[in-house]
Coordinates of C-alpha atoms and ligand atoms in Angstrom, one line a residue:
M1 CA -29.7 -15.2 18.4
K2 CA -29.7 -15.6 14.6
R3 CA -26.3 -15.7 13.0
Y4 CA -24.9 -14.6 9.7
H5 CA -21.8 -15.4 7.6
L6 CA -20.6 -13.0 5.0
T7 CA -17.9 -13.6 2.4
T8 CA -16.7 -10.6 0.4
F9 CA -15.1 -10.6 -3.0
G10 CA -13.8 -7.7 -5.1
C11 CA -12.8 -4.1 -4.4
Q12 CA -12.8 -1.8 -1.5
M13 CA -16.3 -0.6 -2.3
N14 CA -17.5 -4.1 -1.7
E15 CA -15.5 -4.3 1.5
H16 CA -17.1 -1.1 2.6
D17 CA -20.6 -2.3 1.6
S18 CA -19.9 -5.4 3.7
E19 CA -19.0 -3.3 6.7
R20 CA -22.3 -1.6 6.3
M21 CA -24.1 -4.9 5.9
K22 CA -22.5 -6.1 9.1
G23 CA -23.5 -3.0 10.9
M24 CA -27.0 -3.3 9.6
L25 CA -27.3 -7.0 10.5
E26 CA -26.0 -6.4 14.0
S27 CA -28.6 -3.6 14.4
L28 CA -31.2 -6.2 13.5
G29 CA -29.9 -8.5 16.2
Y30 CA -27.8 -10.9 14.2
G31 CA -24.4 -12.1 15.4
E32 CA -21.5 -13.2 13.2
A33 CA -20.9 -16.9 12.8
A34 CA -17.3 -18.0 12.5
E35 CA -18.1 -20.8 10.0
R36 CA -20.5 -20.8 7.1
S37 CA -22.0 -24.1 8.4
E38 CA -23.0 -22.4 11.7
A39 CA -25.0 -19.5 10.0
D40 CA -28.7 -19.1 9.6
L41 CA -28.0 -16.4 7.0
I42 CA -25.3 -17.1 4.4
L43 CA -24.3 -14.0 2.4
F44 CA -22.0 -13.3 -0.4
N45 CA -20.9 -9.8 -1.6
T46 CA -19.8 -10.6 -5.1
C47 CA -17.5 -9.2 -7.9
S48 CA -17.6 -9.7 -11.6
I49 CA -14.6 -7.7 -12.8
R50 CA -12.8 -10.7 -14.4
E51 CA -13.8 -14.3 -15.1
T52 CA -11.6 -15.5 -12.2
A53 CA -13.7 -13.4 -9.8
D54 CA -16.9 -15.2 -11.1
S55 CA -15.4 -18.7 -10.9
R56 CA -14.0 -18.2 -7.4
F57 CA -17.4 -17.2 -6.2
I58 CA -19.3 -20.1 -7.9
A59 CA -17.2 -22.6 -6.0
H60 CA -18.3 -21.0 -2.7
L61 CA -21.9 -20.9 -3.8
G62 CA -21.7 -24.7 -4.2
E63 CA -21.1 -25.0 -0.5
A64 CA -24.0 -22.7 0.3
K65 CA -26.3 -25.0 -1.8
R66 CA -25.2 -28.1 0.2
L67 CA -25.8 -26.3 3.5
K68 CA -29.2 -25.2 2.4
G69 CA -29.9 -28.8 1.4
E70 CA -29.1 -29.8 5.0
N71 CA -31.3 -27.1 6.5
P72 CA -33.9 -25.5 4.2
E73 CA -34.6 -22.8 6.8
R74 CA -31.2 -21.2 6.0
V75 CA -31.4 -18.0 4.0
I76 CA -28.9 -17.5 1.1
G77 CA -28.3 -14.0 -0.1
V78 CA -26.1 -12.8 -3.0
G79 CA -25.3 -9.1 -3.3
G80 CA -22.9 -7.0 -5.4
C81 CA -21.8 -6.8 -9.0
W82 CA -22.1 -10.4 -10.0
A83 CA -25.7 -10.5 -8.8
Q84 CA -26.4 -7.2 -10.6
S85 CA -24.9 -8.5 -13.9
L86 CA -27.2 -11.5 -13.9
K87 CA -30.2 -10.0 -12.2
D88 CA -33.2 -12.4 -12.2
E89 CA -31.3 -15.1 -14.0
V90 CA -29.6 -15.7 -10.6
F91 CA -32.8 -17.4 -9.4
E92 CA -33.3 -19.5 -12.5
R93 CA -29.7 -20.7 -12.4
F94 CA -29.4 -21.0 -8.6
P95 CA -32.9 -21.7 -7.3
F96 CA -31.6 -22.1 -3.7
V97 CA -30.8 -18.4 -3.6
D98 CA -33.4 -16.5 -1.5
V99 CA -32.4 -12.9 -2.0
A100 CA -30.2 -11.1 -4.6
F101 CA -29.4 -7.5 -4.7
G102 CA -27.1 -5.0 -6.5
P103 CA -24.1 -3.2 -5.2
G104 CA -24.8 -0.7 -2.3
Q105 CA -28.4 -2.1 -1.8
V106 CA -27.7 -3.0 1.8
H107 CA -31.0 -1.4 2.9
K108 CA -32.9 -3.8 0.6
L109 CA -31.4 -6.8 2.3
A110 CA -32.7 -5.3 5.6
E111 CA -36.1 -4.9 3.9
F112 CA -36.1 -8.5 2.9
L113 CA -35.1 -9.8 6.3
T114 CA -37.7 -7.8 8.1
S115 CA -40.6 -8.7 5.7
D116 CA -42.7 -11.8 5.9
S117 CA -41.9 -12.7 2.3
L118 CA -41.3 -16.4 1.7
T119 CA -40.6 -16.0 -1.9
A120 CA -37.2 -15.2 -3.5
Q121 CA -36.6 -11.5 -4.0
G122 CA -34.3 -9.5 -6.3
Y123 CA -33.4 -5.9 -5.8
F124 CA -31.6 -4.4 -8.8
E125 CA -32.5 -0.7 -9.1
F126 CA -29.8 2.0 -9.3
E127 CA -30.6 4.4 -6.5
G128 CA -27.5 6.4 -5.9
F129 CA -26.0 6.1 -2.4
T130 CA -28.4 4.6 0.0
G131 CA -28.5 4.8 3.6
H132 CA -26.7 5.9 6.7
L133 CA -26.0 2.6 8.2
P134 CA -23.6 2.1 11.0
A135 CA -20.5 0.5 9.6
R136 CA -18.8 -2.2 11.6
R137 CA -15.2 -1.2 10.9
E138 CA -12.6 -3.9 10.7
R139 CA -10.1 -1.5 12.3
P140 CA -11.6 1.3 14.4
F141 CA -8.9 3.8 13.2
Q142 CA -9.5 3.4 9.5
G143 CA -12.7 4.3 7.7
W144 CA -14.1 4.3 4.2
L145 CA -16.1 7.1 2.7
Q146 CA -18.1 6.4 -0.4
I147 CA -18.1 9.8 -2.2
S148 CA -20.0 8.7 -5.3
V149 CA -21.6 5.6 -6.8
G150 CA -21.7 4.5 -10.4
C151 CA -19.5 5.4 -13.3
N152 CA -20.1 7.5 -16.5
C153 CA -17.1 6.2 -18.3
A154 CA -17.4 3.7 -21.2
C155 CA -14.2 1.7 -21.0
S156 CA -14.8 -1.0 -23.5
Y157 CA -13.5 -3.8 -21.3
C158 CA -15.3 -2.9 -18.1
I159 CA -18.5 -4.4 -16.6
V160 CA -18.8 -1.8 -13.9
P161 CA -20.9 0.9 -15.6
S162 CA -23.5 -1.8 -16.1
T163 CA -23.4 -3.1 -12.6
R164 CA -23.2 0.2 -10.7
G165 CA -25.2 2.6 -13.0
R166 CA -24.6 6.3 -13.8
E167 CA -22.5 8.4 -11.5
V168 CA -24.2 10.0 -8.6
S169 CA -22.1 12.2 -6.2
R170 CA -23.1 12.6 -2.6
R171 CA -23.5 16.1 -1.3
L172 CA -20.4 17.9 0.0
Q173 CA -21.8 18.7 3.4
E174 CA -23.1 15.2 3.9
L175 CA -19.6 13.9 3.3
V176 CA -18.0 16.4 5.7
G177 CA -20.5 15.4 8.4
E178 CA -19.8 11.8 7.9
V179 CA -16.1 12.2 8.3
E180 CA -16.6 14.5 11.4
T181 CA -18.5 11.6 12.9
M182 CA -15.8 9.1 11.9
A183 CA -13.2 11.4 13.5
A184 CA -15.2 11.6 16.7
E185 CA -15.4 7.8 16.7
G186 CA -11.6 7.5 16.5
V187 CA -10.9 7.2 12.8
R188 CA -7.5 8.6 11.9
E189 CA -7.2 7.5 8.2
V190 CA -10.0 7.8 5.7
T191 CA -10.1 6.4 2.2
L192 CA -12.5 8.0 -0.3
L193 CA -14.1 5.6 -2.6
G194 CA -15.6 6.1 -6.0
Q195 CA -15.3 4.6 -9.5
N196 CA -13.9 7.9 -10.7
V197 CA -13.3 9.9 -7.7
N198 CA -11.9 13.0 -9.4
S199 CA -15.0 13.6 -11.4
Y200 CA -16.7 14.0 -8.0
G201 CA -19.3 16.8 -7.8
R202 CA -19.8 17.6 -11.5
D203 CA -23.3 16.1 -11.3
L204 CA -24.4 18.0 -8.2
R205 CA -26.7 21.0 -8.4
E206 CA -24.5 22.8 -5.9
R207 CA -21.3 22.2 -7.9
A208 CA -18.3 20.9 -6.0
S209 CA -15.0 19.6 -7.0
F210 CA -12.8 16.8 -5.7
A211 CA -10.0 19.2 -4.7
E212 CA -12.6 21.2 -2.7
L213 CA -13.7 18.0 -0.9
L214 CA -10.1 17.1 -0.1
R215 CA -9.6 20.6 1.4
L216 CA -12.7 20.4 3.6
L217 CA -11.8 16.9 4.8
D218 CA -8.2 18.0 5.5
G219 CA -9.6 20.6 7.9
I220 CA -11.3 18.0 10.1
E221 CA -9.6 17.7 13.5
G222 CA -8.3 14.1 14.1
I223 CA -8.1 13.0 10.5
D224 CA -4.3 12.5 10.0
R225 CA -4.4 10.7 6.6
I226 CA -6.6 10.9 3.5
R227 CA -6.4 8.5 0.7
Y228 CA -8.6 7.9 -2.3
T229 CA -9.2 5.3 -5.1
S230 CA -9.5 5.4 -8.0
P231 CA -8.9 8.6 -10.0
H232 CA -9.1 8.6 -13.8
P233 CA -6.1 10.1 -15.6
K234 CA -8.5 12.1 -17.9
D235 CA -9.8 14.0 -14.9
M236 CA -6.6 14.4 -13.0
R237 CA -6.4 18.2 -12.7
E238 CA -3.7 20.3 -11.2
D239 CA -5.8 21.3 -8.2
V240 CA -6.0 17.7 -7.1
I241 CA -2.3 17.1 -7.6
R242 CA -1.5 20.3 -5.6
A243 CA -3.7 19.1 -2.8
H244 CA -1.1 16.3 -2.2
A245 CA 1.6 18.9 -1.8
E246 CA -0.4 21.5 0.2
L247 CA -2.8 19.6 2.4
E248 CA -1.1 17.9 5.4
S249 CA -3.4 14.9 5.6
V250 CA -3.5 14.0 1.9
C251 CA -1.0 11.2 1.5
E252 CA 1.9 11.1 -1.0
H253 CA 0.5 8.2 -3.0
I254 CA -1.5 8.3 -6.2
H255 CA -3.1 5.3 -7.9
L256 CA -3.3 6.3 -11.5
P257 CA -4.6 3.5 -13.7
L258 CA -2.7 3.3 -17.0
Q259 CA -4.3 0.1 -18.5
S260 CA -2.0 0.3 -21.6
G261 CA 0.9 2.3 -22.7
S262 CA -0.2 2.2 -26.4
S263 CA -2.3 5.1 -27.6
R264 CA -3.9 2.9 -30.2
I265 CA -5.0 0.4 -27.5
L266 CA -6.1 3.1 -25.2
K267 CA -8.3 4.4 -27.9
A268 CA -9.8 0.9 -28.4
M269 CA -10.3 0.7 -24.7
R270 CA -12.1 4.1 -24.8
R271 CA -10.0 5.5 -22.1
T272 CA -10.1 9.1 -23.6
Y273 CA -6.4 9.8 -22.9
D274 CA -3.3 8.8 -24.8
R275 CA 0.2 7.9 -23.8
A276 CA 1.4 11.6 -24.0
R277 CA -1.4 12.9 -21.9
Y278 CA -0.9 10.2 -19.3
M279 CA 2.9 11.1 -19.2
D280 CA 2.0 14.7 -18.9
R281 CA -0.1 14.0 -15.7
V282 CA 2.8 12.0 -14.3
A283 CA 5.2 14.9 -15.0
L284 CA 2.8 17.3 -13.2
I285 CA 2.7 14.9 -10.2
R286 CA 6.5 14.7 -10.1
E287 CA 6.7 18.5 -10.3
H288 CA 4.5 19.2 -7.4
V289 CA 5.1 16.1 -5.3
P290 CA 8.5 14.8 -6.3
D291 CA 8.6 11.9 -3.8
A292 CA 5.0 10.7 -4.4
A293 CA 4.5 7.0 -4.8
L294 CA 2.7 6.0 -7.9
S295 CA 0.7 2.8 -8.5
T296 CA -1.3 1.6 -11.4
D297 CA -3.5 -1.0 -13.0
I298 CA -2.5 -2.5 -16.3
I299 CA -4.3 -4.9 -18.6
V300 CA -2.3 -7.2 -21.0
G301 CA -3.7 -9.0 -24.0
F302 CA -6.5 -6.6 -24.9
P303 CA -7.9 -7.6 -28.4
G304 CA -5.7 -6.2 -31.1
E305 CA -2.7 -5.7 -28.8
T306 CA 0.4 -6.4 -30.8
E307 CA 3.9 -7.0 -29.6
A308 CA 4.7 -3.4 -30.5
D309 CA 1.7 -2.1 -28.4
F310 CA 2.9 -4.2 -25.5
A311 CA 6.4 -2.9 -25.9
E312 CA 4.9 0.6 -25.4
T313 CA 3.4 -0.5 -22.1
L314 CA 6.8 -1.8 -21.0
E315 CA 8.3 1.6 -22.0
V316 CA 5.8 3.6 -20.0
V317 CA 6.2 1.3 -16.9
A318 CA 10.0 1.9 -17.1
E319 CA 9.6 5.6 -17.6
V320 CA 7.1 6.3 -14.9
G321 CA 8.8 4.2 -12.2
Y322 CA 5.8 2.8 -10.3
D323 CA 6.0 1.9 -6.7
S324 CA 3.6 -0.9 -7.3
A325 CA 1.2 -2.1 -10.0
F326 CA -1.7 -4.5 -10.3
T327 CA -1.5 -6.4 -13.6
F328 CA -4.4 -8.3 -15.2
I329 CA -4.9 -10.5 -18.2
F330 CA -7.7 -9.2 -20.3
S331 CA -10.9 -11.1 -19.6
P332 CA -14.0 -10.7 -21.8
R333 CA -17.0 -9.6 -19.7
R334 CA -20.6 -10.2 -20.6
G335 CA -22.3 -7.2 -22.2
T336 CA -19.1 -5.2 -22.8
E337 CA -18.0 -3.8 -26.1
A338 CA -14.5 -5.5 -26.0
A339 CA -16.1 -8.9 -25.5
E340 CA -17.5 -8.6 -29.0
I341 CA -14.2 -7.9 -30.7
T342 CA -13.2 -10.9 -32.8
E343 CA -10.3 -9.5 -34.6
G344 CA -6.8 -9.6 -33.2
V345 CA -7.8 -11.7 -30.2
V346 CA -4.5 -12.5 -28.3
P347 CA -3.9 -16.2 -27.7
H348 CA -3.8 -17.2 -24.1
P349 CA -0.1 -18.3 -24.1
V350 CA 0.9 -15.0 -25.5
K351 CA -1.1 -13.1 -22.8
V352 CA 0.6 -15.2 -20.1
E353 CA 4.0 -14.6 -21.6
R354 CA 3.5 -10.8 -21.8
M355 CA 2.1 -10.9 -18.2
E356 CA 5.3 -12.6 -17.0
R357 CA 7.5 -10.0 -18.7
L358 CA 5.4 -7.1 -17.3
V359 CA 5.4 -8.5 -13.7
E360 CA 9.2 -8.9 -13.9
L361 CA 9.6 -5.3 -14.9
V362 CA 7.1 -4.0 -12.4
Q363 CA 8.8 -5.9 -9.5
R364 CA 12.3 -4.8 -10.5
G365 CA 11.1 -1.2 -10.7
A366 CA 9.3 -1.4 -7.4
R367 CA 12.3 -2.9 -5.7
E368 CA 14.6 -0.1 -7.0
R369 CA 12.1 2.6 -6.1
A370 CA 11.7 1.2 -2.6
Q371 CA 15.4 1.7 -1.9
R372 CA 14.9 5.4 -1.5
F373 CA 13.3 4.7 1.9
V374 CA 16.3 2.9 3.3
G375 CA 17.9 5.0 6.0
R376 CA 14.9 7.3 6.3
T377 CA 12.6 7.5 9.3
V378 CA 9.0 7.3 8.2
E379 CA 5.6 7.7 9.8
V380 CA 3.8 4.4 10.1
L381 CA 0.2 3.9 11.1
V382 CA 0.3 0.6 13.0
E383 CA -2.3 -1.9 11.8
G384 CA -1.5 -5.0 13.8
A385 CA 1.0 -7.9 14.1
S386 CA 3.2 -8.7 11.1
R387 CA 1.8 -11.6 9.1
T388 CA 5.2 -13.3 8.8
D389 CA 6.7 -12.6 12.2
P390 CA 4.3 -12.1 15.2
E391 CA 7.2 -10.5 17.2
R392 CA 7.0 -7.6 14.8
Q393 CA 4.4 -5.0 14.1
R394 CA 2.9 -4.2 10.7
G395 CA 1.7 -0.9 9.4
R396 CA 1.6 1.5 6.4
T397 CA 3.5 4.6 5.5
R398 CA 2.0 7.6 3.9
H399 CA 3.4 6.3 0.6
N400 CA 1.2 3.2 1.2
K401 CA 4.2 0.9 1.7
V402 CA 3.7 -2.0 4.1
V403 CA 6.3 -1.9 6.9
N404 CA 7.2 -4.7 9.3
F405 CA 9.0 -3.4 12.3
A406 CA 10.3 -4.1 15.8
G407 CA 8.8 -1.6 18.2
L408 CA 6.3 -0.9 21.0
A409 CA 3.6 1.1 19.1
Q410 CA 0.1 -0.4 19.2
P411 CA -2.5 -0.7 16.4
G412 CA -4.0 2.7 15.7
E413 CA -0.9 4.6 16.8
M414 CA 1.6 6.4 14.6
A415 CA 5.2 5.2 15.0
D416 CA 8.4 6.7 13.7
V417 CA 10.2 3.8 12.0
E418 CA 13.7 3.8 10.6
I419 CA 13.9 1.7 7.5
M420 CA 16.7 -0.8 7.3
K421 CA 15.7 -2.9 4.2
A422 CA 13.3 -2.7 1.3
T423 CA 12.0 -5.3 -1.1
S424 CA 9.5 -4.7 -3.9
Q425 CA 6.5 -5.2 -1.7
T426 CA 7.5 -4.4 1.9
L427 CA 9.9 -2.4 4.1
L428 CA 11.6 -3.6 7.2
G429 CA 12.5 -1.3 10.0
E430 CA 12.8 -0.4 13.7
E431 CA 10.8 2.0 15.7
R432 CA 12.7 5.1 16.8
L433 CA 11.1 6.4 20.0
L434 CA 12.7 9.8 20.1
A435 CA 12.9 10.4 16.3
R436 CA 11.0 13.0 14.4
A437 CA 9.4 11.7 11.3
V438 CA 10.8 13.1 8.1
S439 CA 8.3 11.7 5.7
Ligands
LIG1 N1 -10.2 -7.8 -17.9 C1 -9.1 -7.6 -17.2 N2 -8.9 -6.6 -16.3 C2 -9.9 -5.8 -16.1 N3 -10.0 -4.7 -15.3 C3 -11.3 -4.2 -15.5 N4 -12.0 -4.9 -16.4 C4 -11.1 -5.9 -16.8 C5 -11.3 -6.9 -17.8 N5 -12.4 -7.1 -18.5 C6 -9.0 -4.2 -14.5 C7 -8.6 -2.8 -14.8 C8 -9.2 -2.0 -13.7 C9 -9.0 -3.0 -12.5 C10 -9.9 -2.7 -11.3 O1 -9.4 -4.2 -13.1 O2 -7.2 -2.7 -14.8 O3 -8.5 -0.8 -13.4
LIG2 FE1 -15.7 -6.1 -8.6 FE2 -15.6 -3.8 -10.0 FE3 -17.9 -4.5 -8.8 FE4 -15.7 -3.7 -7.4 S1 -16.9 -2.4 -8.8 S2 -17.0 -5.4 -6.9 S3 -14.1 -4.6 -8.6 S4 -16.9 -5.6 -10.4

């Protein structure tokens, strides 16, 4: 049996594509190799969102080159956003690569592997969502659903519109059918994926809205939890926010990327909302779902960001009260508008110093927010053993908080867990066998 080894970088979309790649490879008769050195087919699913993503991947590619040198029969494949952003240049710069393909082009990898071609091949067309491949899920009770591909936004820092193309939504009934199948296979929690999930359906001939999709999926028997990532604040309408309050399976967690708290910088980023509009969305969320957990993405050191702009970001963070936040140092990306800005470039030490202040504030806020769970009994979907203490179980609350707890519940089961302690990142608790979950 031929064996493959796949390394995944980047976001959940890539993780989902990798699941589909694994499913596809296994249907072609490949088995998974534990080590790269044992594989006939070495694959990478790449990301290009920041420079650090590129450089981490290049280090791995070096090992693949050495292994190919040892055995030229090995096939090296590179998929995903980094491959797409370089296209055919991949083969000039890395001649040992046999096949390169853009995000979502899992079926093209299959085509390459089943053809007799001995020459290097690149597949970089934007085709919308391709293929109904069996996904090999990492956990049988959690599934991903890609609701759209591509992105019509023009955020000036972001490489994604150029790596994933224009937005194409998948048809409503097709998505409902896919989730029904997932439910029949034992999936209890589904995460909807898209670059801008809440603009879903606007490009379809039979118009559909994201809120409508949520309502239909909520009606599917067996699906206990629905999550999604990422919405865009500009498209965050009241119907979607109300869905969190009204639909039982839609979780009380919203990831609402802020990027900056300064309206001036938001404009330069081409985010198409300002600070006031963002805060208005937050107020609407708090009104309908008072206890919702909010998380966000923030970039520090965008060109032109002054200390006063950054102070506004800190103000917004303090005002919103995020349960968690991903923070990034601005990284110029090839082909993006922001990479061309030469004025007001923020020196690296200043970026780092701002980042430190931001992280400190985010962690303090998250720690304080997490205290509201102490003493509550919450519903936890068990994912496996705790990473730090194998005696304990680990799972997630509807608010997307990681909980380590002592109890008997097994992976895939819901447990009622009383929370004893909360840090900025995790909750600690004990399973209550006779309790009724309150949140
Ligand atoms: N530099 C830094 N962070 C970036 N992100 C996207 N592009 C860049 C960039 N060029 C961040 C944004 C986005 C998250 C996925 O990555 O915050 O929401
Ligand atoms: Fe990376 Fe963005 Fe591509 Fe996801 S969409 S793999 S985060 S570049």
